[in-house]
C-alpha cells in the first residue's frame, strides 16, 4: 500500500477498507507515515466524510495504537463521562464526586483546554499540589479506596489520537464528525469504563453549531460505544453561552465549590443533577432528582471532592482561597431589559487572552484570571446592575473592555435558555 494512493482514494470520495484504515493509523502511530500526509488525509476526510463503517474502523484502529486499561479489579459498574468541549465547563469537578457519593465508582481520565475551550486537568491543577499524573496502579487503587479519581490521560493510551488531535488542531480539521467521534470514542473505549456519558455541546462555543450536527455525532458515538459493549448515552447540551457563572481555572473551581455547598446558580445546579441521574442510571442506580440534589448541596459531594483532592496531593487550605488576580474590573449594564445573548465563543476567547486558556499547546496558563458573570441569558437587568467581574493581571485597555461590553447583548424580551436539549440513547 502507498499512503498517497489512499489519500487520493479518499480525496475522490471513495471508501477506505478496514485494512487500509488499519494500515494508515498504525503507520502514523509508529512514525512511518509523516504528518504532512496525515494532514492531507484529514483534509480529504473533512471534505468527503466517512461512512459509519469507516468511522468504526478508524476508532478501533486508534484504540489499538496504545494500551487499554483494565478496570476489572474495581468492583461495580465503572462510569466515565466526556464533553466535546465548552466554555466554563466545570461539570466534571462536580458531577464526578456527586456520582461517586452514591458508591458508583468514577475512574476518569481528562484532558487539557485549547483555544476558547477549557479542560478539566487545567482546573484541577489550579488547586495547589494537585497531581494529575498517576500510574495506572495508583489510579485503580484510588478508585478502589475512595471511589473516585480524575487524572490526565496516560501517554500509553491511544497514541494515534494524541498525534492526530495535535495535527488537526493546526490544520483546521477538528470540527468534523467522523474525526471527533473516533477521537472521543477511542479514548473512552481504551480508558476501560463500563458506562459512558457523552456531553455533546452545541452552539456558538462548541464544535457542533447545529442541533442536527450534534444529533448525528451523538448517534454515531452512542452506537460505537454500544457495539463494544459499553452502556453509552449522549446528552446534547447548550453551549451558546458559557456554562454557569465562571470562566477561568481557579474561578471555576470556586464556582464548583459553591455549587457543592448549595450556593450556586439554580440552572447549573439542576443541570448537574440531571446529568448525575443519567450517569447513575447507566450504572444501574435509579435515584430521584430530589435525592441527588440533596447529596449535591448538603456537603456529601463536596466531602467526596475534598477526599479526592487530598488523595491526589492537593492542599485543602488553598482550595477555598479567592482568585489572586491583580486587577478586578466590574462591568455594568448600560440599559434596562434582559440578557439576550452572551456568545460563548467570544467570552471563551476573551478569557483565553487574559491567560485563562492557551492559544497553542505550549502557552503557559494564568490560573487566577477569567470572568465571573452575575447575569446570564434570560436574567432581567436594570441600568447600572453589575453584569460581570473580569479578573486579570494587568489593567484592561479600553478597547478590550469595549469589546467585552459589546458582546453582552441586551434585549427587551426575555429569552429562555435551557441546558439539556436532547438525550440520545
Ligand atoms: N474532543 C476530543 O476528545 N476529540 C475531538 O476531536 C474533539 C473534542
Short mmCIF file of C-alpha atoms and ligand atoms in Angstrom, two decimals:
data_model
loop_
_atom_site.label_atom_id
_atom_site.label_comp_id
_atom_site.label_asym_id
_atom_site.label_seq_id
_atom_site.Cartn_x
_atom_site.Cartn_y
_atom_site.Cartn_z
CA UNK A 1 0.00 0.00 0.00
CA UNK A 2 1.05 3.58 -0.60
CA UNK A 3 -0.21 6.46 1.54
CA UNK A 4 -0.52 8.76 -1.46
CA UNK A 5 -2.92 6.33 -3.19
CA UNK A 6 -5.12 6.15 -0.09
CA UNK A 7 -5.17 9.95 0.26
CA UNK A 8 -6.20 10.15 -3.39
CA UNK A 9 -8.87 7.49 -2.88
CA UNK A 10 -10.46 9.48 -0.04
CA UNK A 11 -9.97 12.76 -1.90
CA UNK A 12 -12.00 11.29 -4.76
CA UNK A 13 -14.82 10.38 -2.37
CA UNK A 14 -14.25 6.61 -2.23
CA UNK A 15 -14.49 4.43 0.86
CA UNK A 16 -11.34 3.16 2.57
CA UNK A 17 -11.33 -0.52 3.52
CA UNK A 18 -10.77 -1.80 7.07
CA UNK A 19 -7.25 -2.97 6.14
CA UNK A 20 -6.39 0.40 4.58
CA UNK A 21 -7.56 2.32 7.66
CA UNK A 22 -5.63 0.00 10.00
CA UNK A 23 -2.53 0.37 7.86
CA UNK A 24 -2.77 4.18 7.80
CA UNK A 25 -3.36 4.58 11.54
CA UNK A 26 -0.72 2.09 12.68
CA UNK A 27 1.75 3.65 10.22
CA UNK A 28 1.01 7.12 11.58
CA UNK A 29 1.34 6.00 15.20
CA UNK A 30 4.65 4.23 14.59
CA UNK A 31 6.09 7.14 12.62
CA UNK A 32 6.29 5.63 9.13
CA UNK A 33 3.59 7.97 7.80
CA UNK A 34 4.58 11.62 8.19
CA UNK A 35 2.42 14.48 9.49
CA UNK A 36 2.09 16.10 6.06
CA UNK A 37 0.44 13.02 4.57
CA UNK A 38 -1.84 12.54 7.57
CA UNK A 39 -2.79 16.24 7.34
CA UNK A 40 -3.77 15.74 3.69
CA UNK A 41 -5.81 12.67 4.61
CA UNK A 42 -7.56 14.55 7.44
CA UNK A 43 -8.48 17.31 4.99
CA UNK A 44 -9.76 14.76 2.47
CA UNK A 45 -11.93 13.23 5.25
CA UNK A 46 -13.07 16.74 6.16
CA UNK A 47 -14.47 17.29 2.68
CA UNK A 48 -15.56 13.76 1.71
CA UNK A 49 -16.62 12.36 5.08
CA UNK A 50 -16.61 8.75 6.23
CA UNK A 51 -19.29 6.09 6.43
CA UNK A 52 -20.30 4.61 9.78
CA UNK A 53 -18.25 1.51 8.97
CA UNK A 54 -15.17 3.58 8.15
CA UNK A 55 -15.58 5.61 11.37
CA UNK A 56 -15.89 2.40 13.40
CA UNK A 57 -12.73 1.03 11.75
CA UNK A 58 -10.93 4.29 12.39
CA UNK A 59 -11.97 4.25 16.07
CA UNK A 60 -10.90 0.66 16.66
CA UNK A 61 -7.61 1.08 14.78
CA UNK A 62 -6.88 4.10 17.01
CA UNK A 63 -7.66 2.10 20.17
CA UNK A 64 -5.06 -0.44 19.06
CA UNK A 65 -2.29 2.19 18.99
CA UNK A 66 -1.98 2.08 22.76
CA UNK A 67 -2.76 0.23 25.95
CA UNK A 68 -6.29 -0.47 27.12
CA UNK A 69 -6.93 -0.03 30.81
CA UNK A 70 -8.35 -2.99 32.67
CA UNK A 71 -10.59 -1.70 35.46
CA UNK A 72 -11.90 -5.14 36.40
CA UNK A 73 -10.09 -5.01 39.76
CA UNK A 74 -12.59 -2.31 40.80
CA UNK A 75 -15.94 -3.81 41.78
CA UNK A 76 -19.20 -2.35 40.48
CA UNK A 77 -20.09 -0.68 37.20
CA UNK A 78 -17.40 1.86 36.47
CA UNK A 79 -18.60 5.13 34.91
CA UNK A 80 -16.91 7.75 32.78
CA UNK A 81 -18.00 10.93 31.07
CA UNK A 82 -16.69 13.09 28.27
CA UNK A 83 -17.56 16.53 27.00
CA UNK A 84 -16.89 17.55 23.41
CA UNK A 85 -15.70 20.89 24.74
CA UNK A 86 -17.12 24.03 26.19
CA UNK A 87 -16.62 27.40 27.84
CA UNK A 88 -16.91 27.50 31.62
CA UNK A 89 -17.47 23.74 31.65
CA UNK A 90 -16.68 22.70 35.21
CA UNK A 91 -19.18 19.82 35.13
CA UNK A 92 -16.67 17.03 35.86
CA UNK A 93 -15.47 18.76 39.05
CA UNK A 94 -18.99 18.49 40.47
CA UNK A 95 -20.55 15.52 38.68
CA UNK A 96 -17.74 13.04 39.36
CA UNK A 97 -17.81 13.39 43.19
CA UNK A 98 -21.61 13.56 43.18
CA UNK A 99 -21.90 10.25 41.31
CA UNK A 100 -19.15 8.70 43.45
CA UNK A 101 -21.06 9.72 46.58
CA UNK A 102 -23.71 7.16 45.52
CA UNK A 103 -20.99 4.47 45.66
CA UNK A 104 -20.74 4.30 41.86
CA UNK A 105 -17.01 4.21 41.03
CA UNK A 106 -15.77 7.06 38.83
CA UNK A 107 -12.47 6.37 37.07
CA UNK A 108 -11.92 9.29 34.75
CA UNK A 109 -9.13 10.50 32.52
CA UNK A 110 -9.47 14.11 31.46
CA UNK A 111 -7.83 16.46 29.00
CA UNK A 112 -6.46 19.98 28.82
CA UNK A 113 -8.08 23.02 27.29
CA UNK A 114 -7.13 24.51 23.96
CA UNK A 115 -8.28 27.71 22.26
CA UNK A 116 -11.56 29.02 23.62
CA UNK A 117 -12.43 25.74 25.40
CA UNK A 118 -11.28 24.83 28.90
CA UNK A 119 -10.02 21.48 30.19
CA UNK A 120 -10.69 19.71 33.49
CA UNK A 121 -6.98 18.98 34.07
CA UNK A 122 -6.11 22.68 34.00
CA UNK A 123 -8.87 23.40 36.51
CA UNK A 124 -7.63 20.66 38.84
CA UNK A 125 -4.08 21.99 38.54
CA UNK A 126 -5.35 25.36 39.75
CA UNK A 127 -5.56 23.58 43.12
CA UNK A 128 -2.15 23.83 44.79
CA UNK A 129 -0.34 20.48 44.82
CA UNK A 130 -3.00 18.51 42.90
CA UNK A 131 -1.34 15.65 40.97
CA UNK A 132 -2.85 14.65 37.66
CA UNK A 133 -0.06 12.25 36.64
CA UNK A 134 -0.68 8.89 38.34
CA UNK A 135 0.36 5.40 37.42
CA UNK A 136 -2.35 3.00 36.33
CA UNK A 137 -1.88 1.04 39.57
CA UNK A 138 -2.32 4.16 41.71
CA UNK A 139 -5.34 5.22 39.66
CA UNK A 140 -7.05 1.87 40.22
CA UNK A 141 -6.03 1.72 43.90
CA UNK A 142 -7.51 5.17 44.49
CA UNK A 143 -10.85 4.24 42.91
CA UNK A 144 -10.89 1.04 44.98
CA UNK A 145 -10.23 3.01 48.16
CA UNK A 146 -12.27 6.19 47.80
CA UNK A 147 -14.44 5.52 44.72
CA UNK A 148 -13.12 8.37 42.57
CA UNK A 149 -10.07 9.50 40.64
CA UNK A 150 -9.68 12.11 37.90
CA UNK A 151 -6.27 12.09 36.25
CA UNK A 152 -4.58 13.05 32.98
CA UNK A 153 -4.76 10.65 30.11
CA UNK A 154 -1.84 8.25 30.18
CA UNK A 155 0.70 8.66 27.36
CA UNK A 156 0.34 4.96 26.76
CA UNK A 157 -3.30 5.27 25.66
CA UNK A 158 -4.40 5.90 22.04
CA UNK A 159 -1.13 7.25 20.71
CA UNK A 160 -2.78 7.96 17.34
CA UNK A 161 -5.25 10.40 18.94
CA UNK A 162 -2.51 12.38 20.66
CA UNK A 163 -0.71 12.84 17.34
CA UNK A 164 -3.80 13.30 15.21
CA UNK A 165 -5.55 15.74 17.55
CA UNK A 166 -2.48 17.99 17.66
CA UNK A 167 -2.26 17.82 13.87
CA UNK A 168 -5.97 18.54 13.39
CA UNK A 169 -5.69 21.50 15.70
CA UNK A 170 -3.20 23.23 13.39
CA UNK A 171 -4.71 22.13 10.07
CA UNK A 172 -8.34 23.28 10.55
CA UNK A 173 -9.66 19.72 10.67
CA UNK A 174 -11.04 19.49 14.21
CA UNK A 175 -14.74 20.14 13.61
CA UNK A 176 -15.68 17.14 11.52
CA UNK A 177 -17.95 14.37 12.82
CA UNK A 178 -16.02 11.14 11.96
CA UNK A 179 -12.78 12.57 13.35
CA UNK A 180 -14.40 13.85 16.56
CA UNK A 181 -16.33 10.59 17.07
CA UNK A 182 -13.24 8.41 16.61
CA UNK A 183 -11.10 10.70 18.79
CA UNK A 184 -13.58 10.71 21.68
CA UNK A 185 -14.64 7.08 21.49
CA UNK A 186 -11.15 5.62 21.03
CA UNK A 187 -10.13 7.32 24.29
CA UNK A 188 -13.26 6.26 26.14
CA UNK A 189 -13.01 2.65 24.95
CA UNK A 190 -9.32 2.46 25.88
CA UNK A 191 -9.99 4.01 29.30
CA UNK A 192 -11.98 0.94 30.24
CA UNK A 193 -15.18 2.15 31.96
CA UNK A 194 -18.34 0.05 31.61
CA UNK A 195 -20.63 3.02 31.03
CA UNK A 196 -20.07 6.33 29.34
CA UNK A 197 -21.98 9.60 29.48
CA UNK A 198 -21.21 11.82 26.49
CA UNK A 199 -21.88 15.53 26.84
CA UNK A 200 -22.18 16.73 23.24
CA UNK A 201 -22.14 20.50 23.28
CA UNK A 202 -23.92 22.53 20.61
CA UNK A 203 -23.92 26.22 19.78
CA UNK A 204 -21.63 29.14 19.27
CA UNK A 205 -18.95 27.90 21.70
CA UNK A 206 -18.99 24.25 20.55
CA UNK A 207 -17.62 22.29 17.59
CA UNK A 208 -21.19 21.37 16.61
CA UNK A 209 -23.02 24.51 15.59
CA UNK A 210 -26.46 22.99 14.91
CA UNK A 211 -28.67 20.51 16.76
CA UNK A 212 -28.81 18.32 13.62
CA UNK A 213 -24.99 18.01 13.58
CA UNK A 214 -24.92 17.34 17.33
CA UNK A 215 -27.55 14.61 16.90
CA UNK A 216 -25.54 12.96 14.15
CA UNK A 217 -22.36 12.99 16.24
CA UNK A 218 -24.24 11.71 19.29
CA UNK A 219 -25.92 8.85 17.43
CA UNK A 220 -22.61 7.75 15.94
CA UNK A 221 -20.74 7.80 19.27
CA UNK A 222 -23.55 6.06 21.18
CA UNK A 223 -23.64 3.28 18.56
CA UNK A 224 -19.84 2.94 18.64
CA UNK A 225 -19.91 2.58 22.41
CA UNK A 226 -22.72 0.04 22.39
CA UNK A 227 -21.02 -2.05 19.69
CA UNK A 228 -18.11 -2.65 22.03
CA UNK A 229 -20.35 -3.47 24.97
CA UNK A 230 -20.27 -0.13 26.79
CA UNK A 231 -23.53 1.37 28.00
CA UNK A 232 -23.46 4.76 26.32
CA UNK A 233 -25.79 7.76 26.43
CA UNK A 234 -25.25 11.16 24.83
CA UNK A 235 -26.76 14.37 26.14
CA UNK A 236 -26.89 17.28 23.74
CA UNK A 237 -26.25 20.40 25.79
CA UNK A 238 -26.41 24.09 25.11
CA UNK A 239 -23.09 25.87 24.60
CA UNK A 240 -24.40 29.12 23.15
CA UNK A 241 -23.46 30.90 26.38
CA UNK A 242 -20.75 30.00 28.93
CA UNK A 243 -21.82 27.31 31.40
CA UNK A 244 -22.57 28.63 34.88
CA UNK A 245 -21.02 31.85 36.16
CA UNK A 246 -17.26 31.46 35.84
CA UNK A 247 -14.72 31.08 33.05
CA UNK A 248 -11.12 30.56 34.19
CA UNK A 249 -9.42 27.81 36.10
CA UNK A 250 -9.43 28.86 39.77
CA UNK A 251 -12.66 30.79 39.31
CA UNK A 252 -14.34 27.62 38.00
CA UNK A 253 -13.04 25.56 40.93
CA UNK A 254 -14.55 28.17 43.27
CA UNK A 255 -17.86 28.00 41.41
CA UNK A 256 -17.82 24.20 41.67
CA UNK A 257 -17.29 24.53 45.44
CA UNK A 258 -20.21 26.98 45.63
CA UNK A 259 -22.49 24.54 43.79
CA UNK A 260 -21.44 21.76 46.17
CA UNK A 261 -22.39 23.99 49.12
CA UNK A 262 -25.81 24.87 47.69
CA UNK A 263 -24.67 28.40 46.82
CA UNK A 264 -24.53 28.09 43.03
CA UNK A 265 -26.84 29.21 40.27
CA UNK A 266 -30.02 27.17 40.11
CA UNK A 267 -29.69 26.42 36.35
CA UNK A 268 -26.25 24.81 36.75
CA UNK A 269 -27.26 23.01 39.96
CA UNK A 270 -30.28 21.48 38.22
CA UNK A 271 -28.25 20.59 35.11
CA UNK A 272 -25.69 18.69 37.19
CA UNK A 273 -28.47 16.77 38.96
CA UNK A 274 -29.97 15.76 35.60
CA UNK A 275 -26.59 14.56 34.32
CA UNK A 276 -25.98 12.65 37.56
CA UNK A 277 -29.36 10.94 37.25
CA UNK A 278 -28.42 9.67 33.76
CA UNK A 279 -24.92 8.63 34.80
CA UNK A 280 -26.23 6.78 37.86
CA UNK A 281 -28.89 5.06 35.79
CA UNK A 282 -26.17 3.89 33.36
CA UNK A 283 -24.57 2.22 36.37
CA UNK A 284 -27.90 0.62 37.35
CA UNK A 285 -28.69 3.06 40.17
CA UNK A 286 -32.08 4.78 39.88
CA UNK A 287 -32.43 7.91 42.01
CA UNK A 288 -34.86 10.82 42.05
CA UNK A 289 -33.65 14.32 41.26
CA UNK A 290 -34.57 15.31 44.84
CA UNK A 291 -32.28 12.67 46.37
CA UNK A 292 -29.48 13.64 44.02
CA UNK A 293 -29.87 17.34 44.75
CA UNK A 294 -29.75 16.65 48.49
CA UNK A 295 -26.33 14.99 48.19
CA UNK A 296 -25.16 17.77 45.91
CA UNK A 297 -26.00 20.64 48.21
CA UNK A 298 -25.71 19.11 51.70
CA UNK A 299 -21.95 18.66 51.57
CA UNK A 300 -21.85 14.93 50.69
CA UNK A 301 -20.47 15.51 47.15
CA UNK A 302 -18.15 18.19 48.50
CA UNK A 303 -16.72 15.75 51.06
CA UNK A 304 -16.01 13.28 48.25
CA UNK A 305 -14.36 16.03 46.18
CA UNK A 306 -12.16 17.03 49.12
CA UNK A 307 -11.25 13.39 49.67
CA UNK A 308 -10.08 13.20 46.05
CA UNK A 309 -8.13 16.47 46.35
CA UNK A 310 -6.30 15.23 49.45
CA UNK A 311 -5.63 11.78 47.93
CA UNK A 312 -4.09 13.41 44.86
CA UNK A 313 -1.83 15.73 46.86
CA UNK A 314 -3.95 18.88 46.74
CA UNK A 315 -3.83 21.46 49.52
CA UNK A 316 -7.22 21.84 51.23
CA UNK A 317 -6.15 25.09 52.90
CA UNK A 318 -5.53 26.59 49.48
CA UNK A 319 -8.70 25.18 47.94
CA UNK A 320 -11.11 27.90 49.08
CA UNK A 321 -8.69 30.80 48.53
CA UNK A 322 -10.17 33.54 46.30
CA UNK A 323 -8.56 34.35 42.95
CA UNK A 324 -5.30 36.24 43.34
CA UNK A 325 -5.53 38.21 40.12
CA UNK A 326 -4.02 41.68 40.48
CA UNK A 327 -6.91 43.58 38.87
CA UNK A 328 -10.67 43.17 39.05
CA UNK A 329 -12.79 45.14 36.62
CA UNK A 330 -16.54 45.37 37.05
CA UNK A 331 -18.83 45.63 34.03
CA UNK A 332 -22.23 47.30 34.45
CA UNK A 333 -25.43 47.24 32.39
CA UNK A 334 -25.87 50.27 30.16
CA UNK A 335 -29.65 49.85 29.81
CA UNK A 336 -32.71 48.09 31.24
CA UNK A 337 -34.01 44.82 29.78
CA UNK A 338 -32.98 41.19 29.73
CA UNK A 339 -29.71 39.49 28.85
CA UNK A 340 -30.40 38.25 25.31
CA UNK A 341 -27.07 36.58 24.48
CA UNK A 342 -23.57 36.03 25.89
CA UNK A 343 -21.74 34.39 22.98
CA UNK A 344 -19.68 31.53 24.46
CA UNK A 345 -17.03 31.64 21.75
CA UNK A 346 -16.34 35.37 22.23
CA UNK A 347 -16.09 35.12 26.02
CA UNK A 348 -14.03 31.93 25.78
CA UNK A 349 -11.56 33.74 23.52
CA UNK A 350 -11.62 36.77 25.80
CA UNK A 351 -10.73 34.62 28.83
CA UNK A 352 -8.00 32.94 26.78
CA UNK A 353 -6.44 36.33 26.04
CA UNK A 354 -6.43 37.09 29.78
CA UNK A 355 -4.29 33.97 30.19
CA UNK A 356 -7.04 31.57 31.35
CA UNK A 357 -6.59 29.44 28.22
CA UNK A 358 -3.99 28.53 25.63
CA UNK A 359 -3.81 29.71 22.02
CA UNK A 360 -1.22 26.99 21.38
CA UNK A 361 -0.42 23.90 23.42
CA UNK A 362 2.82 25.28 24.84
CA UNK A 363 1.31 28.53 26.21
CA UNK A 364 1.61 28.93 30.00
CA UNK A 365 -1.64 29.43 31.92
CA UNK A 366 -2.62 32.08 34.40
CA UNK A 367 -4.82 30.05 36.75
CA UNK A 368 -6.20 33.11 38.54
CA UNK A 369 -7.61 35.11 35.63
CA UNK A 370 -11.02 34.89 33.95
CA UNK A 371 -14.57 36.16 34.15
CA UNK A 372 -17.40 35.75 36.66
CA UNK A 373 -20.86 36.65 35.38
CA UNK A 374 -23.51 37.97 37.75
CA UNK A 375 -26.12 37.78 34.99
CA UNK A 376 -26.85 35.09 32.42
CA UNK A 377 -29.15 34.78 29.41
CA UNK A 378 -32.78 35.39 30.42
CA UNK A 379 -31.90 37.34 33.58
CA UNK A 380 -33.63 40.73 33.99
CA UNK A 381 -31.34 43.73 34.41
CA UNK A 382 -31.66 47.37 35.21
CA UNK A 383 -29.18 50.03 34.10
CA UNK A 384 -26.20 50.06 36.46
CA UNK A 385 -26.55 46.41 37.54
CA UNK A 386 -23.25 44.58 37.63
CA UNK A 387 -23.09 42.04 34.81
CA UNK A 388 -19.64 40.58 35.36
CA UNK A 389 -16.24 40.92 37.01
CA UNK A 390 -13.15 40.44 34.88
CA UNK A 391 -10.11 39.06 36.75
CA UNK A 392 -6.79 39.93 35.12
CA UNK A 393 -3.14 40.51 35.99
CA UNK A 394 -2.96 43.81 34.13
CA UNK A 395 -5.30 46.78 33.80
CA UNK A 396 -7.55 46.14 30.79
CA UNK A 397 -7.17 48.57 27.92
CA UNK A 398 -10.26 50.48 26.80
CA UNK A 399 -10.52 48.58 23.51
CA UNK A 400 -10.67 45.23 25.26
CA UNK A 401 -13.27 46.44 27.73
CA UNK A 402 -15.43 47.90 24.95
CA UNK A 403 -15.20 44.57 23.14
CA UNK A 404 -16.41 42.78 26.28
CA UNK A 405 -19.31 45.21 26.70
CA UNK A 406 -20.31 44.85 23.03
CA UNK A 407 -20.60 41.10 23.44
CA UNK A 408 -23.13 41.42 26.26
CA UNK A 409 -26.36 41.51 24.23
CA UNK A 410 -29.34 43.10 25.93
CA UNK A 411 -32.93 42.97 24.61
CA UNK A 412 -36.43 43.94 25.64
CA UNK A 413 -37.85 40.41 25.53
CA UNK A 414 -36.97 37.62 27.94
CA UNK A 415 -35.30 34.66 26.18
CA UNK A 416 -35.46 31.24 27.80
CA UNK A 417 -32.29 29.18 27.81
CA UNK A 418 -32.12 25.52 28.77
CA UNK A 419 -29.08 23.35 29.33
CA UNK A 420 -30.16 19.89 28.13
CA UNK A 421 -31.56 19.94 24.61
CA UNK A 422 -31.91 16.24 23.86
CA UNK A 423 -30.91 12.82 25.16
CA UNK A 424 -29.71 10.16 22.68
CA UNK A 425 -29.53 6.61 23.97
N1 LIG B 1 -12.80 16.24 21.99
C1 LIG B 1 -11.98 15.20 21.68
O1 LIG B 1 -11.54 14.45 22.55
N2 LIG B 1 -11.67 15.00 20.39
C2 LIG B 1 -12.14 15.78 19.39
O2 LIG B 1 -11.84 15.54 18.25
C3 LIG B 1 -12.98 16.87 19.74
C4 LIG B 1 -13.31 17.07 21.06
#
